[in-house]
Structures are given as C-alpha cells and as structure tokens.
Tab-separated table of C-alpha atoms and ligand atoms in Angstrom:
chain	number	residue	atom	x	y	z
T	19	MET	CA	111.245	50.281	55.300
T	20	ASN	CA	109.538	51.645	58.175
T	21	LYS	CA	107.593	48.833	61.023
T	22	GLU	CA	104.277	50.640	59.514
T	23	THR	CA	104.263	49.884	55.840
T	24	THR	CA	106.172	46.497	57.212
T	25	GLN	CA	103.271	45.319	58.753
T	26	ILE	CA	100.530	46.422	56.235
T	27	VAL	CA	102.928	44.713	53.862
T	28	LYS	CA	102.847	41.731	55.554
T	29	GLU	CA	99.684	41.477	56.588
T	30	LEU	CA	98.329	42.435	52.725
T	31	PHE	CA	101.180	38.907	51.464
T	32	ALA	CA	99.104	36.735	54.230
T	33	SER	CA	97.311	34.002	51.542
T	34	PRO	CA	97.670	34.634	48.396
T	35	GLN	CA	97.350	37.181	46.305
T	36	LYS	CA	97.292	37.624	42.673
T	37	ILE	CA	99.202	40.396	42.250
T	38	VAL	CA	100.431	42.674	38.948
T	39	ILE	CA	103.323	44.947	39.131
T	40	VAL	CA	104.375	47.693	37.092
T	41	GLY	CA	106.940	49.852	35.697
T	42	HIS	CA	107.148	53.792	34.067
T	43	LYS	CA	106.905	54.856	30.918
T	44	ASN	CA	110.029	54.498	28.917
T	45	PRO	CA	111.257	52.124	31.187
T	46	ASP	CA	115.582	51.802	31.917
T	47	GLY	CA	116.926	48.913	33.680
T	48	ASP	CA	116.009	50.090	37.139
T	49	ALA	CA	112.014	49.924	36.145
T	50	ILE	CA	112.722	46.238	34.779
T	51	GLY	CA	115.288	45.189	37.120
T	52	SER	CA	112.841	46.271	40.067
T	53	CYS	CA	110.222	44.520	38.605
T	54	LEU	CA	111.620	41.548	37.596
T	55	GLY	CA	113.568	41.168	40.864
T	56	LEU	CA	110.154	41.471	42.711
T	57	SER	CA	108.168	39.379	40.610
T	58	PHE	CA	110.926	36.399	40.887
T	59	PHE	CA	110.310	36.680	44.706
T	60	LEU	CA	106.157	36.950	45.151
T	61	GLU	CA	106.928	34.020	42.958
T	62	SER	CA	108.379	32.490	45.294
T	63	MET	CA	106.389	32.994	48.325
T	64	GLY	CA	103.384	31.486	46.623
T	65	HIS	CA	101.757	34.516	44.977
T	66	SER	CA	101.007	34.497	41.330
T	67	THR	CA	102.794	37.556	39.274
T	68	THR	CA	102.328	39.408	36.055
T	69	VAL	CA	104.741	42.089	35.071
T	70	ILE	CA	103.394	44.994	33.197
T	71	MET	CA	105.330	48.297	31.561
T	72	PRO	CA	103.477	50.822	29.634
T	73	ASN	CA	105.089	50.453	26.466
T	74	ASP	CA	108.069	48.371	24.737
T	75	PHE	CA	111.965	48.338	26.392
T	76	PRO	CA	115.508	48.903	24.921
T	77	ASP	CA	116.634	45.915	23.288
T	78	PHE	CA	120.106	45.713	26.303
T	79	LEU	CA	117.419	45.147	28.886
T	80	LYS	CA	115.988	41.883	27.278
T	81	TRP	CA	118.503	39.174	28.212
T	82	LEU	CA	117.511	38.719	31.834
T	83	PRO	CA	115.540	36.271	33.345
T	84	GLY	CA	112.182	36.685	33.393
T	85	VAL	CA	111.657	39.555	30.415
T	86	ASP	CA	110.070	37.453	27.827
T	87	ASP	CA	107.059	36.853	30.314
T	88	ILE	CA	106.302	41.225	30.487
T	89	ILE	CA	103.205	42.653	29.533
T	90	ILE	CA	103.736	45.150	26.820
T	91	HIS	CA	100.662	47.428	27.720
T	92	GLU	CA	100.722	49.071	24.085
T	93	ARG	CA	101.505	46.519	22.349
T	94	GLU	CA	98.477	43.960	23.761
T	95	THR	CA	95.866	46.292	26.358
T	96	ASN	CA	93.695	43.756	26.254
T	97	LYS	CA	95.084	41.390	27.655
T	98	SER	CA	96.923	44.028	30.855
T	99	THR	CA	94.097	45.721	31.682
T	100	ALA	CA	92.499	41.968	32.191
T	101	GLN	CA	95.208	41.400	34.568
T	102	ILE	CA	94.707	44.027	35.241
T	103	LYS	CA	91.066	44.373	36.612
T	104	ASP	CA	91.587	40.769	38.214
T	105	ALA	CA	94.931	41.540	40.696
T	106	ASP	CA	94.433	42.450	44.438
T	107	ILE	CA	97.421	44.049	44.391
T	108	ILE	CA	99.043	46.579	41.621
T	109	PHE	CA	102.496	47.228	42.525
T	110	THR	CA	104.379	50.734	40.993
T	111	LEU	CA	107.999	50.506	41.068
T	112	ASP	CA	110.401	53.025	40.073
T	113	PHE	CA	107.323	56.218	40.007
T	114	ASN	CA	105.753	57.311	42.063
T	115	SER	CA	102.630	59.387	40.455
T	116	LEU	CA	100.254	57.427	37.877
T	117	ASP	CA	100.876	60.385	34.990
T	118	ARG	CA	104.781	58.428	34.945
T	119	ILE	CA	102.602	55.586	32.948
T	120	GLY	CA	100.680	57.152	29.323
T	121	GLU	CA	97.952	55.567	28.544
T	122	MET	CA	98.140	52.986	31.392
T	123	GLN	CA	97.670	56.056	33.787
T	124	SER	CA	92.935	55.294	33.771
T	125	VAL	CA	93.470	51.852	33.587
T	126	LEU	CA	94.653	52.259	36.847
T	127	GLU	CA	92.987	55.378	38.645
T	128	GLU	CA	89.544	52.736	37.547
T	129	SER	CA	91.046	50.309	39.644
T	130	THR	CA	89.420	49.502	43.145
T	131	SER	CA	92.959	46.670	43.815
T	132	LYS	CA	95.459	48.326	46.460
T	133	PHE	CA	98.188	49.682	45.723
T	134	VAL	CA	101.367	49.146	47.140
T	135	MET	CA	104.584	51.976	46.012
T	136	ILE	CA	108.323	50.823	46.050
T	137	ASP	CA	109.955	54.096	44.633
T	138	HIS	CA	113.287	56.659	45.222
T	139	HIS	CA	111.520	60.134	43.164
T	140	GLN	CA	110.771	63.228	44.728
T	141	GLN	CA	107.657	64.419	46.212
T	142	PRO	CA	105.138	61.055	45.931
T	143	ALA	CA	101.716	60.830	44.927
T	144	ASP	CA	99.021	59.112	47.486
T	145	TYR	CA	97.261	57.179	45.832
T	146	ALA	CA	99.078	53.713	48.118
T	147	VAL	CA	98.116	51.592	51.149
T	148	ALA	CA	101.795	51.176	51.783
T	149	THR	CA	104.196	54.019	50.016
T	150	TYR	CA	107.550	52.066	50.568
T	151	SER	CA	109.458	55.995	49.474
T	152	ASN	CA	113.209	56.273	49.998
T	153	VAL	CA	115.196	59.683	47.661
T	154	LYS	CA	118.048	58.576	49.298
T	155	MET	CA	118.090	55.026	47.921
T	156	SER	CA	120.456	54.496	44.669
T	157	SER	CA	117.736	52.389	43.162
T	158	THR	CA	113.855	50.880	43.308
T	159	SER	CA	115.545	47.647	42.594
T	160	GLU	CA	118.081	48.996	46.308
T	161	MET	CA	114.708	48.739	47.915
T	162	VAL	CA	113.121	46.058	46.250
T	163	PHE	CA	115.854	43.869	47.941
T	164	HIS	CA	115.607	45.840	51.679
T	165	PHE	CA	111.336	45.129	51.061
T	166	MET	CA	113.019	41.561	50.641
T	167	ASP	CA	114.916	41.676	54.320
T	168	ALA	CA	111.822	43.576	55.915
T	169	MET	CA	109.525	40.820	54.915
T	170	GLY	CA	111.960	38.662	57.341
T	171	GLN	CA	112.497	36.450	53.799
T	172	SER	CA	116.697	37.574	52.964
T	173	GLU	CA	116.348	33.884	52.520
T	174	LYS	CA	114.351	33.597	49.160
T	175	LEU	CA	117.165	35.956	47.678
T	176	SER	CA	117.468	33.617	44.135
T	177	LYS	CA	120.101	33.682	41.308
T	178	GLU	CA	116.836	35.285	39.171
T	179	ILE	CA	116.341	38.024	42.012
T	180	ALA	CA	119.871	39.424	42.061
T	181	ILE	CA	120.736	39.310	37.855
T	182	ASN	CA	117.935	41.160	37.470
T	183	LEU	CA	118.929	43.154	41.164
T	184	TYR	CA	122.084	44.588	39.981
T	185	THR	CA	121.479	44.862	36.638
T	186	GLY	CA	119.061	47.385	38.127
T	187	ILE	CA	121.214	48.948	40.963
T	188	MET	CA	124.141	48.592	38.067
T	189	THR	CA	122.227	51.155	35.430
T	190	ASP	CA	120.402	53.337	38.132
T	191	THR	CA	124.282	54.770	39.310
T	192	GLY	CA	126.291	54.932	36.310
T	193	SER	CA	128.047	51.810	37.520
T	194	PHE	CA	128.717	52.315	40.890
T	195	ARG	CA	129.593	56.327	40.060
T	196	PHE	CA	126.743	58.795	40.946
T	197	SER	CA	125.914	60.076	45.153
T	198	SER	CA	123.355	57.752	45.455
T	199	THR	CA	124.767	55.249	45.524
T	200	SER	CA	125.560	54.097	49.932
T	201	PRO	CA	127.969	51.775	51.753
T	202	THR	CA	124.947	49.723	51.866
T	203	THR	CA	124.178	50.262	47.843
T	204	HIS	CA	128.049	48.020	47.710
T	205	ARG	CA	126.921	45.697	50.370
T	206	VAL	CA	124.070	44.883	48.921
T	207	ALA	CA	125.598	44.240	44.947
T	208	ALA	CA	127.478	42.540	47.114
T	209	LYS	CA	125.892	40.182	48.983
T	210	LEU	CA	123.697	39.935	44.732
T	211	ILE	CA	127.006	39.054	43.398
T	212	GLU	CA	127.632	36.501	45.851
T	213	ALA	CA	123.442	34.937	45.196
T	214	GLY	CA	124.612	34.327	41.779
T	215	ALA	CA	124.892	38.592	39.881
T	216	GLU	CA	127.929	37.850	37.707
T	217	SER	CA	129.348	41.567	37.154
T	218	ALA	CA	131.215	41.217	34.751
T	219	VAL	CA	129.326	39.006	32.800
T	220	ILE	CA	126.212	42.075	33.351
T	221	ASN	CA	128.873	44.831	32.325
T	222	GLN	CA	129.549	42.748	29.116
T	223	ASN	CA	125.933	42.324	28.204
T	224	ILE	CA	124.209	46.066	29.542
T	225	TYR	CA	127.756	48.472	28.274
T	226	ASP	CA	128.144	45.970	24.626
T	227	THR	CA	125.432	46.141	23.147
T	228	ASN	CA	126.146	49.154	21.455
T	229	SER	CA	125.378	49.350	16.957
T	230	PRO	CA	127.845	50.720	14.901
T	231	GLU	CA	124.813	53.341	14.117
T	232	ARG	CA	124.649	54.194	17.592
T	233	MET	CA	128.481	54.867	17.802
T	234	LYS	CA	128.245	57.131	14.584
T	235	LEU	CA	125.356	59.181	16.752
T	236	LEU	CA	127.599	59.230	19.834
T	237	GLY	CA	129.719	60.999	16.941
T	238	VAL	CA	127.331	62.831	16.027
T	239	ALA	CA	126.169	64.185	19.987
T	240	LEU	CA	129.766	64.842	20.996
T	241	ASN	CA	129.973	67.139	17.909
T	242	ASN	CA	126.695	69.451	18.945
T	243	LEU	CA	128.324	69.377	22.148
T	244	VAL	CA	127.755	73.412	23.839
T	245	ILE	CA	129.820	75.082	26.606
T	246	LEU	CA	129.037	77.686	29.435
T	247	PRO	CA	131.902	77.941	31.004
T	248	GLU	CA	130.888	80.827	32.688
T	249	LEU	CA	127.844	78.995	34.027
T	250	HIS	CA	129.214	75.443	34.581
T	251	THR	CA	126.558	74.326	32.090
T	252	ALA	CA	126.828	72.573	28.912
T	253	TYR	CA	124.171	70.180	25.875
T	254	ILE	CA	123.931	68.918	23.081
T	255	THR	CA	121.285	68.522	20.920
T	256	MET	CA	119.755	65.956	18.392
T	257	THR	CA	118.402	67.088	15.834
T	258	GLN	CA	115.236	64.344	14.088
T	259	LYS	CA	117.113	64.197	11.140
T	260	GLU	CA	120.857	63.340	12.892
T	261	LEU	CA	118.150	60.283	14.524
T	262	ASP	CA	117.311	58.894	11.995
T	263	ASP	CA	120.300	59.350	9.512
T	264	HIS	CA	121.741	57.067	12.160
T	265	ASN	CA	118.705	54.231	11.652
T	266	PHE	CA	118.019	55.814	15.712
T	267	LYS	CA	116.327	52.649	18.336
T	268	LYS	CA	114.809	53.254	21.900
T	269	GLY	CA	117.844	53.960	24.651
T	270	ASP	CA	120.399	55.330	21.187
T	271	THR	CA	120.398	58.100	23.659
T	272	GLU	CA	120.562	57.026	26.592
T	273	GLY	CA	124.146	57.678	28.624
T	274	PHE	CA	124.957	60.698	25.928
T	275	VAL	CA	124.070	63.778	28.750
T	276	ASN	CA	126.151	61.990	30.464
T	277	TYR	CA	129.538	63.060	28.218
T	278	ALA	CA	128.099	66.890	28.296
T	279	LEU	CA	128.111	66.373	33.163
T	280	SER	CA	132.198	64.662	32.161
T	281	VAL	CA	133.127	68.477	30.966
T	282	LYS	CA	135.811	69.454	33.463
T	283	GLY	CA	134.438	72.093	36.207
T	284	ILE	CA	130.432	71.170	34.693
T	285	VAL	CA	127.605	71.229	37.344
T	286	PHE	CA	124.600	70.928	34.782
T	287	ALA	CA	123.940	68.856	32.044
T	288	ALA	CA	120.997	69.160	29.072
T	289	ILE	CA	120.842	67.246	26.080
T	290	PHE	CA	117.667	68.331	23.385
T	291	ILE	CA	116.834	65.197	21.850
T	292	GLU	CA	114.173	66.291	18.621
T	293	ASN	CA	110.520	64.195	18.294
T	294	LYS	CA	109.035	65.084	15.198
T	295	GLN	CA	106.220	62.576	15.801
T	296	GLU	CA	105.314	63.684	18.167
T	297	SER	CA	106.111	67.396	18.456
T	298	ILE	CA	108.253	67.723	21.222
T	299	VAL	CA	111.463	68.207	22.398
T	300	LYS	CA	112.848	65.712	25.000
T	301	ILE	CA	115.093	66.352	27.337
T	302	SER	CA	117.210	65.032	29.882
T	303	PHE	CA	119.071	66.503	32.915
T	304	ARG	CA	122.214	66.290	34.900
T	305	SER	CA	123.489	67.955	37.436
T	306	LYS	CA	126.218	67.783	39.960
T	307	ASP	CA	126.170	68.374	43.286
T	308	ASP	CA	123.522	70.129	45.008
T	309	PHE	CA	122.491	72.115	42.131
T	310	SER	CA	118.379	70.573	41.306
T	311	VAL	CA	117.502	69.669	37.730
T	312	ASN	CA	114.607	67.943	39.899
T	313	ASP	CA	113.125	71.712	40.082
T	314	PHE	CA	115.048	73.041	37.336
T	315	ALA	CA	112.324	70.664	35.178
T	316	ARG	CA	109.832	70.809	37.597
T	317	ASN	CA	109.859	74.528	36.879
T	318	HIS	CA	110.888	74.637	33.555
T	319	TYR	CA	109.764	72.052	30.885
T	320	SER	CA	106.387	70.299	33.012
T	321	GLY	CA	109.225	66.750	34.014
T	322	GLY	CA	110.621	66.706	37.220
T	323	GLY	CA	113.032	63.292	38.540
T	324	HIS	CA	115.848	63.021	41.207
T	325	ILE	CA	118.832	65.604	42.729
T	326	ASN	CA	120.815	65.191	39.833
T	327	ALA	CA	118.853	63.230	37.829
T	328	ALA	CA	115.528	64.453	35.534
T	329	GLY	CA	113.541	65.024	32.931
T	330	GLY	CA	111.295	67.160	31.061
T	331	LYS	CA	109.728	68.003	27.844
T	332	SER	CA	109.087	71.410	25.339
T	333	SER	CA	106.478	71.994	23.093
T	334	GLN	CA	108.463	74.456	20.942
T	335	SER	CA	110.721	73.720	18.686
T	336	LEU	CA	114.320	72.845	19.359
T	337	ASN	CA	115.656	75.780	18.510
T	338	LYS	CA	113.378	77.756	20.183
T	339	THR	CA	113.437	75.121	22.790
T	340	ILE	CA	116.849	75.544	23.032
T	341	SER	CA	117.067	79.423	22.774
T	342	GLU	CA	114.374	80.131	26.438
T	343	PHE	CA	116.790	77.251	27.588
T	344	ILE	CA	119.430	79.973	27.434
T	345	SER	CA	117.291	83.437	28.274
T	346	ILE	CA	116.352	81.092	31.288
T	347	LEU	CA	120.272	79.843	33.022
T	348	PRO	CA	121.347	83.952	34.660
T	349	ARG	CA	118.821	82.997	36.786
T	350	TYR	CA	120.598	80.100	38.027
T	351	LYS	CA	124.375	82.031	37.486
T	352	ASN	CA	125.181	81.811	41.569
T	353	GLU	CA	123.460	78.749	42.458
T	354	LEU	CA	125.990	77.323	39.275
T	355	THR	CA	129.028	78.817	40.482
T	356	HIS	CA	128.510	77.979	44.167
T	357	ALA	CA	127.670	73.837	43.357
T	358	SER	CA	128.683	72.619	46.132
X	10	MN	MN1	115.707	54.272	39.072
C-alpha cells in the first residue's frame, strides 16, 4: 500500500468508526476470508464492524471464525440496508466495480459513506477515497495482511484473523499453485501459521468436504470434457439436467474447470454451466502463462477477472454458446500456440 493511501486510511481511522465490509456476489474463500479477517482487525482497533455479502456462500466456508455474524443482503435486505445507511466507512473487498454486488449496487451507490477498496482484480473503478489495488497480489486476503502492516498494527494479528486470511490466500492461489503466488505470499502464510492458522486443519475443512453427489457430478463433468489439441484448449459443459440429477448445490462445480486446465499441453480451459433459472450460461475461464482470459471474457462474454482466471456469461442456449465459443477460438490460435 503506498504512502498516500496509508496516510488517508490512517486519518480515516483516527477515531472509532462505524464500518461496513462488503464482499462480492457469490462470495468465495478470498471474499469471505478477507472480509472476516479485516473485521476482526478493525474491531481490535476499537471500531465497530458489520460484514455483509450480497448472497449466500458455500457450506465449506461456514466454519470460519466470525462467519455466523455475516449478514446476507438477499435474505436480510432491511437489516443490511440500515447498516449501510448508518456506516461512516464502507470497505469493498475482492471486487473493484459496484456492478459485482448484484442487488446491493443501488444501495451502495446511494450511500454517502466514504469507501475504501482493497482488491487485486484488473481495472479498478474510481469510487473510493482510498484505493488499495494491486493486480499482482495473490489474493485480497494477502492484501489485508499488508494493510495491517502498513497501518503499523501487525502485532494485532490474532488467531481469528490468521485463520481467515490463510483460508483466503489458500483458496485463491489453488493451494499456493497459481503464478500469483510470490515469495511474499509464502512469507505471509508462514506468519499466519505462526499466529495460529493450522494449515492441515484448514485444508481438511475446505477440501475434504465433498458430498457423494458432488463427486458423481465431477464424474459427469470429466466425461463431458472436450479437448481441442490444435488450439491448446479444453472445455467442460454441464446441463441443468445434469446438475439437477446430482442434487446440485451452490459451489459444487467450484474447481471443475481446473481439471480441464490440468491436461498436458492445455493453456486455455473453460466450463460452461447452464442456469435455466437465470436463462444464462455461466462460464469460468482459466489459462496458463500470458494468455489473458480477462481480455477474452471482457471481449466476448461481458465478464472479466484476472489474466489467468476470469468469468463471464452468455444469454444464448448452451449449444449455441458452445458453437459460438468454438467459432471464436481460431482467432486466438497464434496466442494459444505461443503462450509462454
Ligand atoms: Mn480474490
């Protein structure tokens, strides 16, 4: 965090503040971990905090310290809106544009509170009085650690903070595998373990929670895997019926796309998931090296994200979405062949 932002933030927190901390829609481990970690930190500094998520999040995150106090805007809209109206400061974490929070967008846009952004996605919007944005960071949770450090408060690192931030870093880096994992990421992780984050326990709580239905659904996904060797691309499709047949729950398809990317020689992977309720196909993209799925998702699927991980959607049918995808790919043949 640079000196200017640090100075603004220090002045904002000179006296006790009422703070709302918001994560993005469909919150993941990094959104939940960074928001809860920051919440414990700010509470320890004498501020009062409320963590609000636009909608519900997967069960495998529901053991995290502080998780029971999270307000789900979709479920408790009045309570959430009242907290936002009453806030002095609103933190937005792990997203950088107010259109990433669904129904909450208008409530935040109408707010007169001061905004602080902590985020590692590309192209941050300009709504905050203090923007701490760094696309090279492994995770927003790692940034919360640096935020504490910049405030000169790293001694406030408690076990509750450590567990939340470790979970966020671990999930956003695919267990320290993605290229965003830096030496500093590992140093931060080491400090979090020293502060009481038990790596083995956190790993079990997050990853060893598969339901039999999810494992069967993974079997269907792998069976649907299509590989286009000339284009170094692999993709998976999931129909609504396949999801229904396996008693699909939010988060069940999380990580499936990584299996497509793990095929030897593949630099670009996608998963297309039919969502009949919203009449869309949800898409997740992953890539290796310098093939930018952020650009790809922005250009063709009104989405975005990071260079190597992004999301998007299509309002066409699943079949049409796939045939369109296949027709777009050859334009990228050069980049896909020479990604390095
Ligand atoms: Mn993140």
